[in-house]
Amino acid sequence: VSTQSTGKAESTMASFSEMLSRPRRNRKSPIIREGLRETFLTPAHFVLPLFIHDKEGNVPVTSLPGRSRLSLAGMMEEVEGAIADGVHMIEVFPATDDALKTAMAEESYNPEGLVQRAIRMLKGKWPQLVVVTDVALDPYNADGHDGLVDENGVILNDETIEILCKQAVSHAEAGADIIAPSDMMDGRVAAIRRALDTQGFSDVSILSYTAKYASALYGPFREALDSAPREGGEKPIPPHKRSYQMDPANRREALRECALDESEGADFMMVKPAVPYLDVIMALREHSSIPIAAYHVSGEYSMIKAASLNGWIDERSVVLEQLMSIRRAGADLIFTYFARDAARWLAEDAAKSSFQARF
């Protein structure tokens, strides 16, 4: 080795020896890493979405491996398992029979409707279970939109809100703990708050879908509920929901929606989808003290499942990493179809001692 080469090596080593800040020192052992962990994920952060139908038996959803449309009996069995896993919050979504779908979505506020009966069953057996209900018209609307559609294909805002208020009150009467309007109509949070308070339900919370984007990731969900916009009838029907759901290009607009929902009395605010919109979750967290929820949607679930079933990724590791990233961005609650799996994986991890790990 030449004297010149040796000199360069010694010079490089000398510069390293003068390095005062070495972040790796804080990552050198499992115990230190555990002690310095900034973000935590527990089953208490999860809400389990469930698809239900008014038929016998459970029907698997092809695009959501492991998920099914549940009968009411199947719903009760699934919730019992979720409670055992430590998941104590659920949201129900109905797959409504086509015969009950109308242009005015009257079935949405039927006191003997599927959702209303499901709420009574759940709260009758588990009073302490937190039941969240979706408030929107697409499961009941013959046109497949979250709002009423006029003869020109325009989604009617104020007329829709009148129906949403009836729907919300019917859910509260059945025993719902949290009403979650996902429709994205302007002014619906204030209107629903007034309707609930007027009927004596001031303790029922509102979780507003504040920043619900017109995403391409909702396909499996719409298959599960058969709730996509329906074209081909007597009137023109928009094939998408971009006139009321948000443009994926926009973040500042979410802050405007955030300010409005907060002023109208929302108790929680939702960002949907989750992982592609971590910046939006973080922006809402920085601009509001109201709890933030994020919906890890059907397309996010299906992509992980498909890659896992093909052996391309490790499902457990990817799911927990994504859920942790949602929490790190600022979400307090996460709606996820992985809720039960993640709860079990976290319990398994909690049983392991970092003291026993070598690296």
XYZ file of C-alpha atoms in Angstrom:
359
model
C 0.000 0.000 0.000
C 1.445 3.379 -0.967
C 2.221 6.016 1.612
C -0.229 8.321 -0.179
C -3.096 5.766 0.115
C -2.318 5.145 3.770
C -2.378 8.862 4.416
C -5.817 9.233 2.826
C -7.219 6.342 4.869
C -5.851 7.786 8.086
C -7.296 11.198 7.179
C -10.731 9.656 6.550
C -10.648 7.735 9.834
C -9.626 10.880 11.648
C -12.642 12.742 10.236
C -14.947 9.912 11.383
C -13.414 10.037 14.864
C -14.445 13.696 15.042
C -18.103 12.867 14.251
C -19.985 14.005 17.369
C -23.556 13.112 16.418
C -24.275 9.484 15.572
C -28.031 8.789 15.445
C -27.360 5.045 15.197
C -26.386 5.054 18.872
C -30.100 5.453 19.644
C -30.920 2.422 17.497
C -28.250 0.029 18.764
C -30.465 -2.260 20.862
C -34.097 -3.456 20.929
C -34.564 -2.003 24.416
C -33.399 1.471 23.414
C -35.465 1.415 20.215
C -38.551 0.409 22.180
C -37.986 3.110 24.775
C -37.637 5.832 22.146
C -40.581 4.797 19.981
C -42.622 7.901 19.163
C -45.864 6.420 17.843
C -47.983 3.612 19.252
C -50.593 1.391 17.656
C -53.161 -0.555 19.685
C -56.527 -2.240 19.012
C -58.153 0.753 20.726
C -57.279 2.777 17.606
C -59.223 0.496 15.242
C -62.769 0.625 13.874
C -63.887 -2.511 12.005
C -66.140 -1.867 8.959
C -68.718 -4.598 8.302
C -70.867 -5.282 5.246
C -74.321 -6.656 6.071
C -77.271 -7.878 4.040
C -80.803 -8.975 4.837
C -80.367 -12.563 3.723
C -79.385 -15.900 5.185
C -75.726 -16.821 5.168
C -72.539 -14.920 4.457
C -71.445 -14.158 0.889
C -67.705 -13.682 0.233
C -66.728 -10.481 -1.588
C -64.477 -11.607 -4.440
C -62.349 -8.464 -4.568
C -61.913 -8.400 -0.777
C -60.378 -11.772 0.153
C -61.429 -12.702 3.662
C -64.337 -10.227 3.760
C -68.028 -11.084 3.260
C -71.483 -9.642 3.149
C -72.722 -10.846 6.512
C -76.176 -11.944 7.545
C -77.322 -10.428 10.824
C -76.361 -13.678 12.550
C -72.985 -13.561 10.812
C -72.559 -9.947 11.924
C -73.121 -10.912 15.547
C -70.582 -13.723 15.282
C -68.011 -11.425 13.660
C -68.469 -8.742 16.300
C -68.137 -11.280 19.079
C -64.790 -12.294 17.585
C -63.729 -8.669 17.216
C -64.487 -7.953 20.853
C -62.418 -10.991 21.866
C -59.555 -9.591 19.761
C -59.797 -6.222 21.520
C -61.604 -4.275 18.770
C -64.528 -2.472 20.386
C -65.712 -0.108 17.636
C -67.492 -1.166 14.442
C -69.231 0.499 11.510
C -72.030 -1.157 9.553
C -72.629 -0.732 5.819
C -75.786 -2.208 4.234
C -76.134 -4.018 0.931
C -79.727 -3.045 0.193
C -82.009 -5.175 -1.988
C -82.659 -3.542 -5.367
C -86.396 -3.704 -4.729
C -85.941 -1.265 -1.829
C -83.886 1.285 -3.760
C -85.781 4.373 -4.908
C -85.019 7.799 -6.360
C -85.800 9.384 -2.958
C -83.962 6.734 -0.876
C -86.837 6.352 1.595
C -85.441 3.063 2.913
C -82.526 4.973 4.439
C -84.695 6.169 7.327
C -87.013 3.176 7.694
C -87.112 2.408 11.461
C -87.294 -1.294 10.573
C -84.549 -1.066 7.963
C -81.531 -3.341 7.934
C -79.133 -0.915 9.608
C -81.643 0.112 12.256
C -82.310 -3.524 13.188
C -78.588 -4.287 13.185
C -77.911 -1.417 15.603
C -80.593 -2.642 18.005
C -79.208 -6.170 17.906
C -75.653 -5.025 18.580
C -76.474 -2.582 21.351
C -78.934 -5.053 22.884
C -76.195 -7.643 23.367
C -73.198 -5.327 23.930
C -74.384 -1.950 25.297
C -70.786 -0.787 25.691
C -69.861 -1.549 22.049
C -69.344 1.651 20.040
C -71.496 1.463 16.918
C -70.744 3.865 14.061
C -73.226 4.219 11.216
C -72.729 5.505 7.699
C -75.062 8.319 6.652
C -75.308 8.651 2.867
C -77.878 7.688 0.261
C -75.894 5.528 -2.159
C -76.930 2.159 -0.637
C -80.600 3.165 -0.973
C -80.608 5.398 -4.040
C -81.768 3.801 -7.280
C -79.304 6.075 -9.075
C -76.323 4.919 -6.977
C -75.257 8.349 -5.752
C -74.712 9.677 -2.235
C -77.291 12.368 -2.941
C -80.577 12.745 -4.776
C -80.256 13.147 -8.556
C -82.577 15.430 -10.529
C -83.830 14.882 -14.069
C -80.752 16.609 -15.508
C -78.272 14.446 -13.627
C -77.433 17.108 -11.030
C -76.762 15.955 -7.461
C -79.099 17.973 -5.246
C -77.420 19.313 -2.119
C -80.091 20.820 0.145
C -82.800 18.309 -0.741
C -80.363 15.490 0.041
C -79.599 16.957 3.465
C -83.270 16.706 4.444
C -83.120 12.950 3.844
C -79.751 12.634 5.606
C -81.182 14.250 8.727
C -84.023 11.723 8.793
C -81.524 8.904 8.300
C -79.276 10.172 11.113
C -82.155 10.512 13.562
C -83.386 6.997 12.739
C -79.911 5.622 13.522
C -79.778 7.548 16.793
C -83.225 6.253 17.745
C -81.961 2.696 17.153
C -79.008 3.308 19.491
C -76.057 4.399 17.303
C -73.209 6.024 19.203
C -71.576 7.882 16.302
C -73.209 9.136 13.105
C -70.757 9.292 10.178
C -72.020 11.328 7.200
C -69.922 10.268 4.194
C -71.990 12.038 1.526
C -69.889 15.243 1.197
C -72.915 17.537 0.826
C -72.283 21.146 1.882
C -73.744 22.079 5.272
C -74.857 18.611 6.291
C -72.910 18.493 9.578
C -74.713 21.536 11.016
C -78.076 20.282 9.772
C -77.572 16.799 11.245
C -76.353 18.294 14.531
C -79.497 20.419 14.792
C -81.723 17.469 13.884
C -80.123 15.212 16.500
C -80.245 17.865 19.207
C -83.865 18.737 18.444
C -84.829 15.073 18.884
C -82.962 14.753 22.192
C -79.799 13.066 20.893
C -77.234 15.654 21.953
C -74.936 12.852 23.198
C -74.745 11.184 19.781
C -71.466 12.112 18.097
C -70.861 13.151 14.499
C -67.839 11.797 12.662
C -67.762 13.799 9.461
C -66.090 12.517 6.312
C -64.332 15.863 5.996
C -61.877 15.053 3.215
C -63.347 12.210 1.184
C -61.552 12.098 -2.126
C -62.907 10.949 -5.492
C -60.499 8.036 -5.364
C -59.963 5.071 -7.652
C -59.569 2.875 -4.549
C -63.265 2.356 -3.727
C -64.028 -0.341 -6.305
C -64.102 -3.379 -3.988
C -66.330 -1.497 -1.527
C -68.837 -0.713 -4.261
C -68.825 -4.358 -5.298
C -69.552 -5.362 -1.711
C -72.566 -3.053 -1.497
C -73.557 -2.866 -5.187
C -73.612 0.906 -4.724
C -71.871 2.328 -7.787
C -73.579 5.022 -9.922
C -76.068 3.411 -12.298
C -76.264 4.601 -15.868
C -78.692 3.642 -18.597
C -82.042 4.787 -17.172
C -84.444 7.469 -18.298
C -82.323 10.333 -16.968
C -78.604 11.047 -17.304
C -76.610 9.748 -14.323
C -73.060 10.985 -13.681
C -70.751 7.947 -13.878
C -68.514 9.384 -11.127
C -68.818 11.361 -7.878
C -66.433 14.220 -8.626
C -69.051 16.955 -8.217
C -69.143 16.311 -4.469
C -66.111 14.204 -3.509
C -62.757 15.998 -3.480
C -60.164 16.250 -6.251
C -57.128 14.074 -5.358
C -54.906 16.977 -6.436
C -56.115 19.253 -3.633
C -54.878 19.649 -0.074
C -55.757 23.274 0.778
C -59.382 22.483 -0.023
C -59.309 19.900 2.785
C -58.391 22.658 5.231
C -61.437 24.631 4.106
C -63.642 21.579 4.669
C -61.945 21.086 8.043
C -62.750 24.640 9.177
C -66.370 24.279 8.057
C -66.933 20.925 9.760
C -65.361 22.155 12.979
C -67.581 25.256 12.973
C -70.662 23.125 12.271
C -70.157 20.887 15.303
C -68.267 17.815 14.060
C -66.809 15.712 16.896
C -64.387 13.816 14.631
C -63.091 14.403 11.118
C -62.319 11.697 8.581
C -59.772 11.528 5.758
C -60.493 8.892 3.111
C -58.507 7.077 1.691
C -55.633 6.891 4.161
C -52.132 6.018 2.928
C -52.194 8.085 -0.326
C -53.397 11.062 1.746
C -51.050 11.035 4.744
C -50.158 14.644 3.967
C -53.835 15.578 4.312
C -54.126 13.761 7.642
C -51.066 15.659 8.855
C -52.444 18.978 7.597
C -55.740 18.495 9.423
C -53.898 17.435 12.562
C -51.824 20.625 12.463
C -54.841 22.879 11.906
C -57.387 21.387 14.312
C -57.591 19.930 17.799
C -60.575 17.749 16.845
C -59.829 13.995 16.726
C -58.898 12.740 13.264
C -59.954 9.417 11.770
C -58.613 7.848 8.588
C -60.221 5.148 6.452
C -57.811 2.482 5.161
C -60.107 1.707 2.262
C -61.082 -1.395 0.324
C -58.600 -0.817 -2.504
C -55.746 -0.434 -0.034
C -56.808 -3.697 1.603
C -57.169 -5.538 -1.704
C -53.753 -4.485 -3.013
C -52.055 -5.788 0.109
C -54.053 -9.018 -0.026
C -53.294 -9.599 -3.707
C -49.565 -9.007 -3.290
C -49.499 -11.187 -0.198
C -51.402 -14.056 -1.826
C -48.854 -13.961 -4.668
C -45.987 -14.153 -2.192
C -44.626 -10.725 -3.156
C -44.861 -9.120 0.303
C -45.283 -10.165 3.916
C -48.886 -9.228 4.758
C -48.397 -8.819 8.502
C -45.362 -6.547 8.201
C -46.885 -4.365 5.477
C -50.228 -3.970 7.259
C -48.670 -2.967 10.563
C -46.289 -0.564 8.797
C -49.132 1.117 6.934
C -51.341 1.391 10.008
C -48.450 2.823 11.998
C -47.787 5.363 9.238
C -51.422 6.491 9.418
C -51.080 6.981 13.173
C -47.736 8.756 12.747
C -49.334 11.207 10.305
C -51.782 12.201 13.047
C -54.830 9.920 12.914
C -56.433 9.028 16.237
C -58.695 6.323 14.807
C -58.244 4.016 11.825
C -61.125 2.362 10.007
C -59.603 -0.806 8.567
C -60.691 -4.224 7.323
C -57.474 -5.510 8.894
C -58.657 -4.512 12.394
C -58.986 -8.023 13.799
C -55.811 -9.343 12.166
C -53.820 -6.319 13.285
C -55.159 -6.609 16.832
C -54.019 -10.235 17.038
C -50.595 -9.444 15.560
C -50.103 -6.609 18.032
C -51.042 -8.908 20.898
C -48.474 -11.437 19.712
C -45.823 -8.721 19.509
C -46.701 -7.402 22.969
C -46.122 -10.857 24.425
C -42.507 -10.787 23.226
C -39.921 -9.149 25.474
C -37.357 -6.823 23.914
C -34.996 -8.076 26.646
C -34.904 -11.455 24.912
C -34.074 -10.037 21.485
C -30.404 -10.084 20.520
C -30.497 -7.407 17.832
